PDB file of C-alpha atoms in Angstrom:
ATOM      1  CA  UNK D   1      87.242   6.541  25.494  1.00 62.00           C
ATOM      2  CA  UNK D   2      84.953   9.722  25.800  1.00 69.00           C
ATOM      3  CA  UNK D   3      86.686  12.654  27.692  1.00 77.00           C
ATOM      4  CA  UNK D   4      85.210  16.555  27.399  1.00 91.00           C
ATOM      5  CA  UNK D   5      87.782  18.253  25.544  1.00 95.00           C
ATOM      6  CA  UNK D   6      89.148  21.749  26.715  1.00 97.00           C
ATOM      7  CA  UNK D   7      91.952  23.891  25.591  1.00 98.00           C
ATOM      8  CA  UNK D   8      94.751  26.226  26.811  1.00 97.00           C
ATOM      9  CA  UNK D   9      96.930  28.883  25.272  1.00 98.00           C
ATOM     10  CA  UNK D  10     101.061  28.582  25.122  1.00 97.00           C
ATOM     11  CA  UNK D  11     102.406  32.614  25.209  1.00 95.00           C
ATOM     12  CA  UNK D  12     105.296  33.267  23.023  1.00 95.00           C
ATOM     13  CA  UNK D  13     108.462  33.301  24.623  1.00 95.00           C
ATOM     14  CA  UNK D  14     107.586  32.021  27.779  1.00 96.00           C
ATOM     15  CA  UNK D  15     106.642  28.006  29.562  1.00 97.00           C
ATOM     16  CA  UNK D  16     103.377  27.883  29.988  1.00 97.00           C
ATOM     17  CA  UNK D  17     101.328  24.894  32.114  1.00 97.00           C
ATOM     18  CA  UNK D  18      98.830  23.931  29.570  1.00 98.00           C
ATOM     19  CA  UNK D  19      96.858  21.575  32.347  1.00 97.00           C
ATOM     20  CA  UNK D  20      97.932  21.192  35.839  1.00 97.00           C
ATOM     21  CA  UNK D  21      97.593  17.394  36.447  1.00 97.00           C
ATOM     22  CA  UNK D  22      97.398  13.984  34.470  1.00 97.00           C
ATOM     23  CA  UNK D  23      95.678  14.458  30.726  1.00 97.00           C
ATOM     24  CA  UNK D  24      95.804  13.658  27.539  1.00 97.00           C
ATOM     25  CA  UNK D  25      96.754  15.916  24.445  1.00 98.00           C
ATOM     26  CA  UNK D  26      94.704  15.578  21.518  1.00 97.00           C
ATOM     27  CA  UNK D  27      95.443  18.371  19.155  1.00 98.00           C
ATOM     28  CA  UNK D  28      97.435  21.639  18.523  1.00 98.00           C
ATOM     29  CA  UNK D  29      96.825  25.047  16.590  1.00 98.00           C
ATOM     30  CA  UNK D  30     100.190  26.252  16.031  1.00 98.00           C
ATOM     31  CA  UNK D  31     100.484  29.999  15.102  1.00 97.00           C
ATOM     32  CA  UNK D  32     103.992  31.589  13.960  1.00 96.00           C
ATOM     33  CA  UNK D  33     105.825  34.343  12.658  1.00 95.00           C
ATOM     34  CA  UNK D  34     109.361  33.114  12.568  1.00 92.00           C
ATOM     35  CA  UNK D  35     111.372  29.736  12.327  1.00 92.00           C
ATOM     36  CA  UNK D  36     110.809  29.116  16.132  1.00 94.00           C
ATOM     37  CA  UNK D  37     109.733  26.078  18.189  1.00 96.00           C
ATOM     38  CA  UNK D  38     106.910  24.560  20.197  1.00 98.00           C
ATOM     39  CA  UNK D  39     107.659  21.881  23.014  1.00 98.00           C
ATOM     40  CA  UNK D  40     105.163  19.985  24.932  1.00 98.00           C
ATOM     41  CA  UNK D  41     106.546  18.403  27.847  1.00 98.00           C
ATOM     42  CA  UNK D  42     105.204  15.969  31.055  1.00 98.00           C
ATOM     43  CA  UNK D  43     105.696  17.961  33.516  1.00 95.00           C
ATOM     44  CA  UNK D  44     107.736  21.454  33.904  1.00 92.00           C
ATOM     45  CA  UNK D  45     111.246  20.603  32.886  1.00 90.00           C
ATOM     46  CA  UNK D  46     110.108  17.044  32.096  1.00 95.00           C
ATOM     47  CA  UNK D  47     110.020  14.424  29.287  1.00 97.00           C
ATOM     48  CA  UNK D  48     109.401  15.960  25.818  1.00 98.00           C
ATOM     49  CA  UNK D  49     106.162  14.669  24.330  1.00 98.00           C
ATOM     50  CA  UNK D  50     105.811  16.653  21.148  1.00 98.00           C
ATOM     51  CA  UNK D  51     108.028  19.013  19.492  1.00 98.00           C
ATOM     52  CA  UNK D  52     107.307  21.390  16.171  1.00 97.00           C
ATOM     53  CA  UNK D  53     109.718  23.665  14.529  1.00 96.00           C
ATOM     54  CA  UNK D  54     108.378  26.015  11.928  1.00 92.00           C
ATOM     55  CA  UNK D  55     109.647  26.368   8.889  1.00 89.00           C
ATOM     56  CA  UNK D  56     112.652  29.075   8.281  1.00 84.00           C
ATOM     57  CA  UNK D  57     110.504  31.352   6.092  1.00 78.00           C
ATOM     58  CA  UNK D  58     107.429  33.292   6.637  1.00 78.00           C
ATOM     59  CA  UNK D  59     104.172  33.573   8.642  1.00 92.00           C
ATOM     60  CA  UNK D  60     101.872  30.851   9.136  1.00 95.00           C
ATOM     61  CA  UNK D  61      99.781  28.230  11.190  1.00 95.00           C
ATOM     62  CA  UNK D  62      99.249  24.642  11.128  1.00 96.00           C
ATOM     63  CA  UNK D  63      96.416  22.209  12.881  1.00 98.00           C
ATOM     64  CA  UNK D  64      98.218  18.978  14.371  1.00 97.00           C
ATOM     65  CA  UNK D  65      95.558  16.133  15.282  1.00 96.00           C
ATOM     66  CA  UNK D  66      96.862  13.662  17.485  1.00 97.00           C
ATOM     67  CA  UNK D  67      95.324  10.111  16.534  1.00 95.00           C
ATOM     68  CA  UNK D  68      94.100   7.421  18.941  1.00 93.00           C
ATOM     69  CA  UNK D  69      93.575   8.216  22.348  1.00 94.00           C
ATOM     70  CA  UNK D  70      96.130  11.498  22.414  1.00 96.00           C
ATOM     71  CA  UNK D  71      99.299  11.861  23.922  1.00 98.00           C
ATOM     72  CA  UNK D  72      99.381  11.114  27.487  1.00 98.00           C
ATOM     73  CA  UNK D  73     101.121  13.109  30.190  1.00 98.00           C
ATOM     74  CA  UNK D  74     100.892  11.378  33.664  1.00 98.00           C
ATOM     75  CA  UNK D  75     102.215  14.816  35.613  1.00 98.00           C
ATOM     76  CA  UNK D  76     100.985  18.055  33.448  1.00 98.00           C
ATOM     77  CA  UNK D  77     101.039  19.423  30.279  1.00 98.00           C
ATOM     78  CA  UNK D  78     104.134  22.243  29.950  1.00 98.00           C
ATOM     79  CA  UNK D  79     104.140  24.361  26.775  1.00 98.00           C
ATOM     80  CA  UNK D  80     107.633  25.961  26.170  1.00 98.00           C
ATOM     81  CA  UNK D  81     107.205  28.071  23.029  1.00 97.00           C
ATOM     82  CA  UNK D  82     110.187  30.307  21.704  1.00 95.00           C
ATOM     83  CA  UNK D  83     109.447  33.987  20.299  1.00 95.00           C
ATOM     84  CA  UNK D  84     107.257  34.516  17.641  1.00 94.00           C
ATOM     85  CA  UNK D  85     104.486  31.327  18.256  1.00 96.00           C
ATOM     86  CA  UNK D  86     101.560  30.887  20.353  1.00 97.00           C
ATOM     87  CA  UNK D  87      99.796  27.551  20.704  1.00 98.00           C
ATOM     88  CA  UNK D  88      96.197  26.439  21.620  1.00 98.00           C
ATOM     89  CA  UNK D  89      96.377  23.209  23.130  1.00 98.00           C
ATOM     90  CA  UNK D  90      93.421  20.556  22.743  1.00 98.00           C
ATOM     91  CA  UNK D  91      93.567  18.201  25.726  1.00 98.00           C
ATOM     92  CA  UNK D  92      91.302  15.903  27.584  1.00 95.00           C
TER      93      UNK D  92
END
């Protein structure tokens, strides 16, 4: 299936909607300073879709490509990202 791909930013320390309304996800840059953690939920509060914890020890960033047709989320894409990590979210 061909969908126009766009991308939003998850702050650090804060929940973030990614997309406002039924999508897909289809990849993540993860950027980090700290053992922290990234959660990408369906909807604000909602069902957990994807979850990455960094590792304990030092600074770094890591490309996640999400196979097939993506991960779906039938209400919105929420990014809840601890201290220390910001995300750009691929959806579509």
């Amino acid at each position: 299936m061909q969908t126009d791909v766009k991308s939003g930013t998850a702050a650090a320390n804060a929940t973030t909607t990614i997309f406002a309304g039924p999508t897909r996800i289809k990849g993540i840059l993860i950027n980090y300073t700290t053992a922290t953690t990234l959660t990408l939920n369906d909807g604000t509060g909602g069902t957990a879709r994807f979850t990455y914890t960094a590792p304990t020890a030092g600074i770094g960033s890591v490309y996640v490509a999400i196979p097939g047709e993506g991960i779906r989320c039938d209400t919105n894409i929420s990014a809840v990202a601890s201290a220390g990590l910001t995300a750009q979210v691929f959806y579509g």
